[in-house]
Short mmCIF file of C-alpha atoms in Angstrom, two decimals:
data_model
loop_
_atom_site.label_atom_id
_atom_site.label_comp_id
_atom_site.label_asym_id
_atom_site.label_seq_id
_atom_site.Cartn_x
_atom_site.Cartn_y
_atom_site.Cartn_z
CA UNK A 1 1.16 -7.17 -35.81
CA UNK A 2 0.73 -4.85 -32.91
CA UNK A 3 -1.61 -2.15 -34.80
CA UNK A 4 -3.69 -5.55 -35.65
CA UNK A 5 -4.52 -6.61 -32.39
CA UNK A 6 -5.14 -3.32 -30.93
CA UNK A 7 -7.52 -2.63 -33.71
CA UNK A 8 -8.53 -6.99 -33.17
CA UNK A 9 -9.32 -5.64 -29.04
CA UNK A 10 -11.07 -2.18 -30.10
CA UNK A 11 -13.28 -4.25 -32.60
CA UNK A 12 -14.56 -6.73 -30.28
CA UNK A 13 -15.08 -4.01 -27.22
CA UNK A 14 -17.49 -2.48 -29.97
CA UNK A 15 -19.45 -5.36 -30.19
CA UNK A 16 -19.69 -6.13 -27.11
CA UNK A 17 -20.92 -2.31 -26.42
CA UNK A 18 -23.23 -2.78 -29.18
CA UNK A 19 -24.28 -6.15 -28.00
CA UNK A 20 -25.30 -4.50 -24.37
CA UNK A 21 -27.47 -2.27 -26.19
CA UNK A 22 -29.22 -4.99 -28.11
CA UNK A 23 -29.88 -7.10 -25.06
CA UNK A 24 -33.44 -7.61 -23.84
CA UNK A 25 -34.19 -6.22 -20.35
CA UNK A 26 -33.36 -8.67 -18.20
CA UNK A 27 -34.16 -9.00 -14.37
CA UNK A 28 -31.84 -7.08 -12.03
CA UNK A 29 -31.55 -9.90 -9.59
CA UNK A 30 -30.36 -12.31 -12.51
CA UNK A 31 -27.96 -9.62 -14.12
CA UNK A 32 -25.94 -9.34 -10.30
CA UNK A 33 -25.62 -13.05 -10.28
CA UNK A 34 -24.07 -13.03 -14.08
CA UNK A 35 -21.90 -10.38 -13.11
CA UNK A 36 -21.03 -11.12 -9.73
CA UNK A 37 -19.03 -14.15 -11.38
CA UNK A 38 -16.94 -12.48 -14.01
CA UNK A 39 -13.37 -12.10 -12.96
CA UNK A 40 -12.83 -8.30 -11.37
CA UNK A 41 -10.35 -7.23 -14.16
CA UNK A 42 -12.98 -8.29 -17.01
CA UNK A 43 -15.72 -6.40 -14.97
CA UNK A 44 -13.52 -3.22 -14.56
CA UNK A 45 -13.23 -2.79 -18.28
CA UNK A 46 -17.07 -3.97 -18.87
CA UNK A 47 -18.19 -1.17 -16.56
CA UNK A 48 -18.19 1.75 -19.24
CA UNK A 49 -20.43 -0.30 -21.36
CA UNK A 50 -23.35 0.13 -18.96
CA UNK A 51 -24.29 2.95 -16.76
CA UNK A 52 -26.51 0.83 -14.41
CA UNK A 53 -23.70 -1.87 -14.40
CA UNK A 54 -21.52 1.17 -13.23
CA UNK A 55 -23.41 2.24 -10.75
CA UNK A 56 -23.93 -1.55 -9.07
CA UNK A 57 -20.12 -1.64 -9.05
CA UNK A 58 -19.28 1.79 -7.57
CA UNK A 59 -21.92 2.35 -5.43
CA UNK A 60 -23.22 -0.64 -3.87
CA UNK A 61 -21.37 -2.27 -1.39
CA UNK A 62 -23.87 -5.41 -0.96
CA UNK A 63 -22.55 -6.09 -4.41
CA UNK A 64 -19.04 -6.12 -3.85
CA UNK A 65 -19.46 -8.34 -0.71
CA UNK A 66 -20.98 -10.63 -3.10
CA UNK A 67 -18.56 -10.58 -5.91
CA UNK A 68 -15.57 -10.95 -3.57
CA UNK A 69 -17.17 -14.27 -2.58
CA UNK A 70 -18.38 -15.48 -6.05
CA UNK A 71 -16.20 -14.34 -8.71
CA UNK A 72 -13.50 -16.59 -10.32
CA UNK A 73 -10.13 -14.93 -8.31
CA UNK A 74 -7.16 -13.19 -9.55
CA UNK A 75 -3.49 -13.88 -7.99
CA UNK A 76 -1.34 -10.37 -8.58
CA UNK A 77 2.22 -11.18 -6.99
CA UNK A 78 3.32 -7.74 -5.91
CA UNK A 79 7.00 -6.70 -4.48
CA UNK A 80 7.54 -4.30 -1.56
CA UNK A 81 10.72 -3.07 -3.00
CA UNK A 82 13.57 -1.15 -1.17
CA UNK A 83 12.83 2.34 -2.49
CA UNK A 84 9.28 1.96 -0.14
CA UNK A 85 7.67 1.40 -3.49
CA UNK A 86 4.97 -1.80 -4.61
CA UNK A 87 5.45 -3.00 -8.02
CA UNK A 88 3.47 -5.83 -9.92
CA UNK A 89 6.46 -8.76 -10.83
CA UNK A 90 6.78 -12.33 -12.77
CA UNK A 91 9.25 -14.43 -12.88
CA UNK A 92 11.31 -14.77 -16.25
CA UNK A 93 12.34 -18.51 -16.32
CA UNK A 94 15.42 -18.09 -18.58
CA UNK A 95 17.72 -21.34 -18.26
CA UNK A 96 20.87 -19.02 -18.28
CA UNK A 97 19.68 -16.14 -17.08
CA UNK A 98 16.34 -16.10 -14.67
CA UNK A 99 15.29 -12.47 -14.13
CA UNK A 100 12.38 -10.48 -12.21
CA UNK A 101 10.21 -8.83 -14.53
CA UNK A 102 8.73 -5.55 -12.87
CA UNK A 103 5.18 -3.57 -14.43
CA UNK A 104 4.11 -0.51 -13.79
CA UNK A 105 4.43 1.04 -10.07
CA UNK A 106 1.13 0.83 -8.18
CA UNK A 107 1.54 4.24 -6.89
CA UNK A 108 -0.13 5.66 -3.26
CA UNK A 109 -0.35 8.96 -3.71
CA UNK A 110 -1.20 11.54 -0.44
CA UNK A 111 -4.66 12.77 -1.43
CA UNK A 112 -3.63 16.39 -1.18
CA UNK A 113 -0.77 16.77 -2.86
CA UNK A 114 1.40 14.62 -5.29
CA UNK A 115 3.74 13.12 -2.86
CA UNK A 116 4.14 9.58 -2.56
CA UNK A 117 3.67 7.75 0.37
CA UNK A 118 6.39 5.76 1.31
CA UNK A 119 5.27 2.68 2.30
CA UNK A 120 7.68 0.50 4.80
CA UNK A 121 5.11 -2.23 5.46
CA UNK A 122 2.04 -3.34 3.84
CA UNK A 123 -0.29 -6.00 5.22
CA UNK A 124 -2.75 -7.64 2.29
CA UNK A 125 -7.10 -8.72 2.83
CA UNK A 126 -9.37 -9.23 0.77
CA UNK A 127 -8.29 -6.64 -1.80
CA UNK A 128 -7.08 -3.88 0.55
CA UNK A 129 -3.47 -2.79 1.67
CA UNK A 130 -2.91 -1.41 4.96
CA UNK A 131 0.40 0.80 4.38
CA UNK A 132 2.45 2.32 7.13
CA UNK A 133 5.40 4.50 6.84
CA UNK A 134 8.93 5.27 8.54
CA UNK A 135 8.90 8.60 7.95
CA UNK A 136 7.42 11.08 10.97
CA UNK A 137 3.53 10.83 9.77
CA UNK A 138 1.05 10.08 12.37
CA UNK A 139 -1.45 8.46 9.44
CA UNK A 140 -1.73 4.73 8.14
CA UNK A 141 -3.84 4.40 5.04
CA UNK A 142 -6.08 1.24 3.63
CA UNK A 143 -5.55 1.50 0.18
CA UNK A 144 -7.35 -0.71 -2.86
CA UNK A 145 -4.76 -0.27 -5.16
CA UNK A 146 -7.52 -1.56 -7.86
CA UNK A 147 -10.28 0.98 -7.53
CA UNK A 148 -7.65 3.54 -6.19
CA UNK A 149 -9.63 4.23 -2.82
CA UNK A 150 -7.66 5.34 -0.31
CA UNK A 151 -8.97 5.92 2.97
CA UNK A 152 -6.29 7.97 5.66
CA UNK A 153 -6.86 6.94 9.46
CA UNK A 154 -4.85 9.10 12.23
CA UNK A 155 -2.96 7.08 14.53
CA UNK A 156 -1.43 9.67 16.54
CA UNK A 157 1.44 8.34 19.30
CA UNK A 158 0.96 4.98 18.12
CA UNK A 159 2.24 4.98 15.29
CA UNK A 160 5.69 4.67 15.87
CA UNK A 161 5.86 1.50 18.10
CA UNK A 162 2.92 -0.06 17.08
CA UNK A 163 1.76 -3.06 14.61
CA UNK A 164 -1.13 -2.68 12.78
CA UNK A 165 -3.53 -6.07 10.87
CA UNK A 166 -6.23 -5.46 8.66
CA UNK A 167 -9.16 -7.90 8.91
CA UNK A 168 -12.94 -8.23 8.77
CA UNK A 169 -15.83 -9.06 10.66
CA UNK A 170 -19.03 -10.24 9.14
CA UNK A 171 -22.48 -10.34 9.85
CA UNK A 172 -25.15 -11.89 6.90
CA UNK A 173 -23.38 -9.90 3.61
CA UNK A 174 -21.87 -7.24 5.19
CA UNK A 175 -18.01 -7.38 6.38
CA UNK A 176 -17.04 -4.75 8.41
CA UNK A 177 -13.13 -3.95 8.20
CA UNK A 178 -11.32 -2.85 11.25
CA UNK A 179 -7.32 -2.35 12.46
CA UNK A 180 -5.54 -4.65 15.29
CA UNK A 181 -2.98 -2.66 16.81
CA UNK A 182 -0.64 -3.41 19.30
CA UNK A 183 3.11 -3.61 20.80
CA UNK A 184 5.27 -5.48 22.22
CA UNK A 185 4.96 -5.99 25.99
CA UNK A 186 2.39 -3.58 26.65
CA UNK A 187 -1.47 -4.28 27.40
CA UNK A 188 -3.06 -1.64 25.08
CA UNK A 189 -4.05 -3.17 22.38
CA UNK A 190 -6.81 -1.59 20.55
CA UNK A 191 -8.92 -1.68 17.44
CA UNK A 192 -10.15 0.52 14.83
CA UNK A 193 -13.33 0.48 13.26
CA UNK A 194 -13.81 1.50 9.83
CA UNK A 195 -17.45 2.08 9.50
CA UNK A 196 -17.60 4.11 12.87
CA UNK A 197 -14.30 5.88 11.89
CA UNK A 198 -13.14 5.26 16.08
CA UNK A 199 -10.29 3.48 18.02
CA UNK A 200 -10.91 1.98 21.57
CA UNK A 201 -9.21 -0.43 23.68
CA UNK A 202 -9.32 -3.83 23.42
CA UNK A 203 -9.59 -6.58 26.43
CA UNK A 204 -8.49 -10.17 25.19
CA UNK A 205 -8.17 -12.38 28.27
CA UNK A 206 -7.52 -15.34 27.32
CA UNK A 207 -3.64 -14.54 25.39
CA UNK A 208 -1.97 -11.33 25.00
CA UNK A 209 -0.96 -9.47 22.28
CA UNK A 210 2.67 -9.08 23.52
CA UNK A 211 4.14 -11.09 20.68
CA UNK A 212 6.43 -8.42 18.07
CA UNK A 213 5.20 -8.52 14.70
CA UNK A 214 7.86 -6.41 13.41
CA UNK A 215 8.13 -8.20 9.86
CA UNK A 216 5.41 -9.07 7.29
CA UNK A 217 6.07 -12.71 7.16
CA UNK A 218 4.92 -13.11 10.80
CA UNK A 219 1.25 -12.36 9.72
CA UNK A 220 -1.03 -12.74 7.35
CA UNK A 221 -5.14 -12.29 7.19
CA UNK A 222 -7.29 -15.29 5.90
CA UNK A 223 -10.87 -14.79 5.84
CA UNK A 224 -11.19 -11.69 7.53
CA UNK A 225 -9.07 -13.75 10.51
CA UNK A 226 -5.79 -12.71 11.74
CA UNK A 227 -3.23 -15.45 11.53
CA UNK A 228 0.84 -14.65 13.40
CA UNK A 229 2.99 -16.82 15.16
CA UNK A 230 3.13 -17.24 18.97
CA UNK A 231 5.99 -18.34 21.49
CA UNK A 232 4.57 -19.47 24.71
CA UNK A 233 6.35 -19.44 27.90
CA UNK A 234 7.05 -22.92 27.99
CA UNK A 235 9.10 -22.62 24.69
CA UNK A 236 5.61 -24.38 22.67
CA UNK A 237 6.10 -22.60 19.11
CA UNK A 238 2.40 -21.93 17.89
CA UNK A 239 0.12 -19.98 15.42
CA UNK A 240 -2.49 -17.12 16.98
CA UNK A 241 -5.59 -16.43 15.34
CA UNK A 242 -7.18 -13.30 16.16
CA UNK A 243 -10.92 -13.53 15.12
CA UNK A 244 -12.65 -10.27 14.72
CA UNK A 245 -15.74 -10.86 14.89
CA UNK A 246 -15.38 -12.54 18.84
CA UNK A 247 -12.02 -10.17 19.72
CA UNK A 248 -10.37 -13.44 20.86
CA UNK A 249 -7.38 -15.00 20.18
CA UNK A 250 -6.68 -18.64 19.77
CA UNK A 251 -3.94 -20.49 19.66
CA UNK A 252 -3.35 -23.16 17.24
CA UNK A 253 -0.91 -26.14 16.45
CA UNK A 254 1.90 -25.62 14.05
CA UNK A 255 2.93 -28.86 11.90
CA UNK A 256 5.30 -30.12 14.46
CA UNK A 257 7.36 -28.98 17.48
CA UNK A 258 10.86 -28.10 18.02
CA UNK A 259 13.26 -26.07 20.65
CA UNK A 260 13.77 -23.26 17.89
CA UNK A 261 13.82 -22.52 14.25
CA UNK A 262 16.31 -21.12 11.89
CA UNK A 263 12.85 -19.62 10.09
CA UNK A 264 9.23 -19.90 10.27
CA UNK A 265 7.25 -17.98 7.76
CA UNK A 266 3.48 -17.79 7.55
CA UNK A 267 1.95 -16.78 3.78
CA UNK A 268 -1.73 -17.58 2.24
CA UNK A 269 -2.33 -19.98 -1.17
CA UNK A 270 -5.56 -19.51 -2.79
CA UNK A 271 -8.76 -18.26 -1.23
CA UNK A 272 -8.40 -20.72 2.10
CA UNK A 273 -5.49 -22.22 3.01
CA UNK A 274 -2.95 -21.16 5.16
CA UNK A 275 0.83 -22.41 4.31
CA UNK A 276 3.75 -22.28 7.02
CA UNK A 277 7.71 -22.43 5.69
CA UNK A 278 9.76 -24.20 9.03
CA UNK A 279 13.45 -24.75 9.09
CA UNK A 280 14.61 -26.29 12.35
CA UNK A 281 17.82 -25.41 14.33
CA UNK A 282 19.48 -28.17 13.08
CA UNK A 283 22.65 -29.23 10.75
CA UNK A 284 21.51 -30.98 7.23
CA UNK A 285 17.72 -30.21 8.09
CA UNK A 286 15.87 -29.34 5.55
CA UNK A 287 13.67 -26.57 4.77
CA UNK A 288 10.09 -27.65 4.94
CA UNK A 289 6.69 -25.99 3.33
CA UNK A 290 3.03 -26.85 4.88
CA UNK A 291 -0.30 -26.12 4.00
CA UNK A 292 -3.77 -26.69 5.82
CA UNK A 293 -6.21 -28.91 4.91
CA UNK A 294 -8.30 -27.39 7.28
CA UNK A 295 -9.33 -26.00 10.41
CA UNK A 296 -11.64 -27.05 13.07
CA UNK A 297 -13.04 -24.20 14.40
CA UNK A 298 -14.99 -26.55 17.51
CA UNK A 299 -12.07 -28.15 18.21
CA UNK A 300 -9.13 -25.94 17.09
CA UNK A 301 -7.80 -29.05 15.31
CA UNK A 302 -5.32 -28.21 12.48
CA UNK A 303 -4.85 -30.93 9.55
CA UNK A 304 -1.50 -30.04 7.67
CA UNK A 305 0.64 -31.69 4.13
CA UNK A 306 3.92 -31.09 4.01
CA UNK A 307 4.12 -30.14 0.04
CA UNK A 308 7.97 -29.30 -0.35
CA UNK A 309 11.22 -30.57 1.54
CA UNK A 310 14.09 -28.73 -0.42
CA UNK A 311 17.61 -29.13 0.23
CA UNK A 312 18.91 -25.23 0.27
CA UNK A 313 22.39 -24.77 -0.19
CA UNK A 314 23.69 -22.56 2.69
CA UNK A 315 23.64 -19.52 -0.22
CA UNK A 316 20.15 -19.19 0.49
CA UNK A 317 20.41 -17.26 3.38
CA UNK A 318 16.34 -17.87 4.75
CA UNK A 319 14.97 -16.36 8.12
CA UNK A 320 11.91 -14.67 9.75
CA UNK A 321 12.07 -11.73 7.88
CA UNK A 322 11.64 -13.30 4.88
CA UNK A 323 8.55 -13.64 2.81
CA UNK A 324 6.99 -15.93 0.41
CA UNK A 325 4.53 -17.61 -2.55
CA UNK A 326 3.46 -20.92 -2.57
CA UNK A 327 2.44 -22.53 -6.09
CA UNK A 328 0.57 -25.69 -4.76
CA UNK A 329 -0.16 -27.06 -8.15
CA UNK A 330 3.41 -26.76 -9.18
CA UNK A 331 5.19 -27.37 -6.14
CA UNK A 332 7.15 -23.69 -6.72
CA UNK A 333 7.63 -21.51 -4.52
CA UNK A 334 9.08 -18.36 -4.48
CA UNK A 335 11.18 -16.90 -1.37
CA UNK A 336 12.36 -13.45 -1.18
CA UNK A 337 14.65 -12.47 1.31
CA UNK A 338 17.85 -9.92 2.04
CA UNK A 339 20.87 -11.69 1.45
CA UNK A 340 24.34 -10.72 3.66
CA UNK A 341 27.61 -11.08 2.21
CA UNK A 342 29.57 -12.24 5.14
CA UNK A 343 32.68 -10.08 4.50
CA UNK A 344 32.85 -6.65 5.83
CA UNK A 345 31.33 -4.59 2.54
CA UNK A 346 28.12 -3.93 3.08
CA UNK A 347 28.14 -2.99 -0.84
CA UNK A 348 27.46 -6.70 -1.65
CA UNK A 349 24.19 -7.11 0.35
CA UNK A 350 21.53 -8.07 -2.41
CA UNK A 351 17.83 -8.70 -2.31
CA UNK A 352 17.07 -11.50 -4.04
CA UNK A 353 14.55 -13.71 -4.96
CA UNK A 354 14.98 -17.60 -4.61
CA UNK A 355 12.68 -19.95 -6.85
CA UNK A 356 12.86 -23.00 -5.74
CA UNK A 357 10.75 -26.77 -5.98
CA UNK A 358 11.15 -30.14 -7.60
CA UNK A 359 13.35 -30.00 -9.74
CA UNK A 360 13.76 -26.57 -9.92
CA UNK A 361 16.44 -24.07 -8.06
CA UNK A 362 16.92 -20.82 -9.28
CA UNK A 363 18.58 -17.58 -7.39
CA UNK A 364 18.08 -14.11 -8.85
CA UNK A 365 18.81 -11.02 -7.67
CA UNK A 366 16.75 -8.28 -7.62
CA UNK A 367 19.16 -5.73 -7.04
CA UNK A 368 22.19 -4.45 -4.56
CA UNK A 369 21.45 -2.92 -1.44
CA UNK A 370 24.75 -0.85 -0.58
CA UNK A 371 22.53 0.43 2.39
CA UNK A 372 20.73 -1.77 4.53
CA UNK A 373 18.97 0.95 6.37
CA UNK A 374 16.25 0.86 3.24
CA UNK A 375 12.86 -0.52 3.22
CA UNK A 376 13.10 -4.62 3.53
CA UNK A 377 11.88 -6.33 0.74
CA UNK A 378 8.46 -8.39 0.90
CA UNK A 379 6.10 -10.05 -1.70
CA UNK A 380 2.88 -11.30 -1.40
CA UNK A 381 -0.17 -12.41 -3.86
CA UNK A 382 -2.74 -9.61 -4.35
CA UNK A 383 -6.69 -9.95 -5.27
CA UNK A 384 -8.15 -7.34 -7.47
CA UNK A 385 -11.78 -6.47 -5.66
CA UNK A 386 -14.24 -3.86 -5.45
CA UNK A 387 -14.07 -4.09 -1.97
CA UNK A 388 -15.38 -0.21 -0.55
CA UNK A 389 -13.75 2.09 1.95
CA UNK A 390 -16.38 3.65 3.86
CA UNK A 391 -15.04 6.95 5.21
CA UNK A 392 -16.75 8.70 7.76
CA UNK A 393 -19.97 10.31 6.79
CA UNK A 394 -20.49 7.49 4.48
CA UNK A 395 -18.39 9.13 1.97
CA UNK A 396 -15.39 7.22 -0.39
CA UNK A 397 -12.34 9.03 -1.44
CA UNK A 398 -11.21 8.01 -4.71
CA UNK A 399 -7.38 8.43 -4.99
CA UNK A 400 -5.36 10.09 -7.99
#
C-alpha cells in the first residue's frame, strides 16, 4: 500500500513536470500572481519543476513580500522542548491515552561547524525565529527554519541581560526586519537593523521599556508590531505595542481590570488577531481566553470576545511562564506549562501539555524534568515563508 502511493506521488510530480513544459508562455506578471497564492509548502516542492519559478522564489525578495501577504497560510505548532531543541508536534486524541506526537527536529546548526545551537528562547514573525542561547555566546541568530537561512548578529555585552523581539517595518512592499532589545530598569534600549547590519540606541519618550520580558508568553509579534504586557505604576495591568515603523510604544486596554492575576498570557490566532489567557487572583475564578476583534489604531480602542471560560482543576498548575494555542473554530486550546509536584522530589516535576475546551479536558505529559535548571518549555504556531535574510553586503547564508 505504501510502495503504491509513493509510486501514486512520483507519477503525478511527473506530470505535473511534464505539464510545465507543455504550458504556453504565459506573462510574468500573471505567473507571480498564480504563484504568489499557492500555499508555501506546495510551492517549495513545485520549485524544481521550473528554473525561472526558482529563481523568483530564491532570489527576489519583492516576491516573497508578496506571497507572505497573499498565499493561503500554514499553522506549524512547534515545541521549545527542555533539551534547548524545537520539534514540530500534534496532538494524539486517544480517549485512554492522549499523547504528543513529535516529527523530525528542526535543527539550527552553527554555520561553521556541526554544533547545534542551543536555543533557550525563541520569539516567532512572519516566518522567522529569533533564537538566543544560555550558554556563553555573544551571537543571537534569525533563523527561517523553512528555507534554512540563518543569519548570525553579534550582540556583544548584551546578551546576557537583555530581551530581544523580532518585528518589521514596512514601507510600499518592502518590510524591513529589525531587533528590540532591552532590560529591565535600564534606559538603553536599542534596535538592530537588518538591512544596514547596525545597532543604535533607541529614545521612546512616551513609556519605557523597563518592563522584564523574561518568558515567551509575555510577547508576541503581530504584523510586524510588538505586542507584551505592561504594569503601570498605578497597578493598571495593560498591553504595550511597540510599532516599528514610528519607534513608539502604546499602551493598550486589556479585556478587563483587576488588582493582580494568577496568569496572563499573550499568544497570536490566525494572521490578525491577538488572544490574551487571564486568570484573576481569586478563589473559584475561572480561567478566561480573549481574542480581538480589532484594533483602532486612531483611537487605541481595543474590541475583545471572551471565547473560553474553563473550570481548571487546581492540577493544572497555569502561570506567566506558560505558553499557549488558541483553536478559535474549535474552542481548543492547548496550554503548555511546567508542572511542580508540591512534595520535596524534584524528580516528579513534568512538562506537560493541557488540552482543554468545551467539552474537552485532557492532561498529557510530555515528559519528567528531574532538573528544573533545563530549558522551559514553550509552543507556539509557526508559518512556513520565503521570507529573506539580507546579510550584510546583500548576501544570504543558506544554513546546513
Amino acid at each position: 500500500m505504501a510502495r503504491r502511493r509513493a509510486k501514486s506521488k512520483t507519477l503525478s510530480f511527473q506530470r505535473i513536470q511534464s505539464s510545465t513544459k507543455m504550458l504556453p508562455e504565459l506573462p510574468k506578471d500573471l505567473v507571480e500572481e498564480i504563484l504568489c497564492r499557492v500555499t508555501a509548502t506546495s510551492l517549495n516542492r513545485l520549485r524544481t519543476t521550473c528554473r525561472a519559478w526558482n529563481r523568483l522564489i530564491e532570489d527576489d525578495r519583492r516576491f516573497a513580500t508578496k506571497h507572505l501577504e497573499k498565499a493561503p497560510k500554514e499553522f506549524i505548532p512547534l515545541m521549545l522542548r527542555k533539551e534547548y531543541r524545537v520539534f514540530p508536534f500534534s496532538v494524539n486524541h486517544h480517549k485512554n491515552d492522549p499523547s504528543v506526537v513529535f516529527k523530525r527536529e528542526v535543527k539550527l546548526i552553527y554555520r561553521l561547524s556541526n554544533y547545534r545551537f542551543r536555543i533557550d528562547r525563541v520569539f516567532h514573525c512572519d516566518g522567522l525565529l529569533l533564537c538566543t542561547s544560555d550558554e556563553n555566546e555573544s551571537r543571537i541568530v534569525v533563523w527561517n527554519p523553512f528555507t534554512r537561512e540563518t543569519r548570525w548578529i553579534e550582540a556583544g555585552l548584551k546578551r546576557r541581560d537583555f530581551t530581544f523581539l523580532l518585528g518589521y517595518s514596512q514601507v510600499t512592499s518592502s518590510k524591513s526586519y529589525k531587533i528590540l532589545s532591552f532590560r529591565s530598569g535600564r534606559n538603553d534600549s536599542e534596535i538592530y537593523d537588518l538591512n544596514s547590519d547596525s545597532w543604535r540606541r533607541l529614545f521612546d519618550n512616551d513609556h519605557s521599556l523597563e518592563l522584564t520580558v523574561r518568558y515567551s508568553g509575555h510577547s508576541v509579534s503581530l504584523k510586524g508590531n510588538i505586542y507584551r504586557f505592561y504594569g503601570e505604576e498605578t497597578g493598571t495591568k495593560s498591553l504595550l505595542r511597540f510599532d516599528f515603523a514610528t519607534e513608539k510604544s502604546e499602551i493598550l486596554p486589556l479585556p478587563y481590570q483587576c488588582d493582580s492575576y494568577d496568569a496572563k498570557i499573550l499568544s497570536v490566532v490566525g494572521e490578525d488577531k491577538l488572544s490574551v489567557l487571564l486568570k484573576r487572583c481569586r478563589k473559584g475564578s475561572k480561567t478566561e481566553i480573549w481574542v480581538t476583534n480589532g484594533i483602532d489604531d486612531t483611537t487605541k480602542a481595543v474590541s475583545w470576545t471572551k471565547v473560553l471560560a474553563l473550570n481548571l482543576s487546581k492540577e493544572l498548575q497555569i502561570t506567566d511562564r506558560g505558553s499557549f494555542l488558541l483553536d478559535e473554530e474549535k474552542k481548543v486550546v492547548q496550554i503548555c506549562e511546567r508542572w511542580f509536584d508540591n512534595g520535596d522530589d524534584e524528580n516528579y516535576n513534568s512538562d506537560m501539555l493541557y488540552v482543554v475546551g468545551e467539552g474537552k479536558k485532557d492532561l498529557i505529559t510530555v515528559y519528567e524534568v528531574p532538573d528544573i535548571r533545563v530549558c522551559w518549555p514553550a509552543i507556539l504556531n509557526y508559518v512556513p515563508s520565503f521570507a529573506q535574510i539580507k546579510l550584510a553586503g546583500g548576501k544570504r547564508k543558506r544554513g546546513h
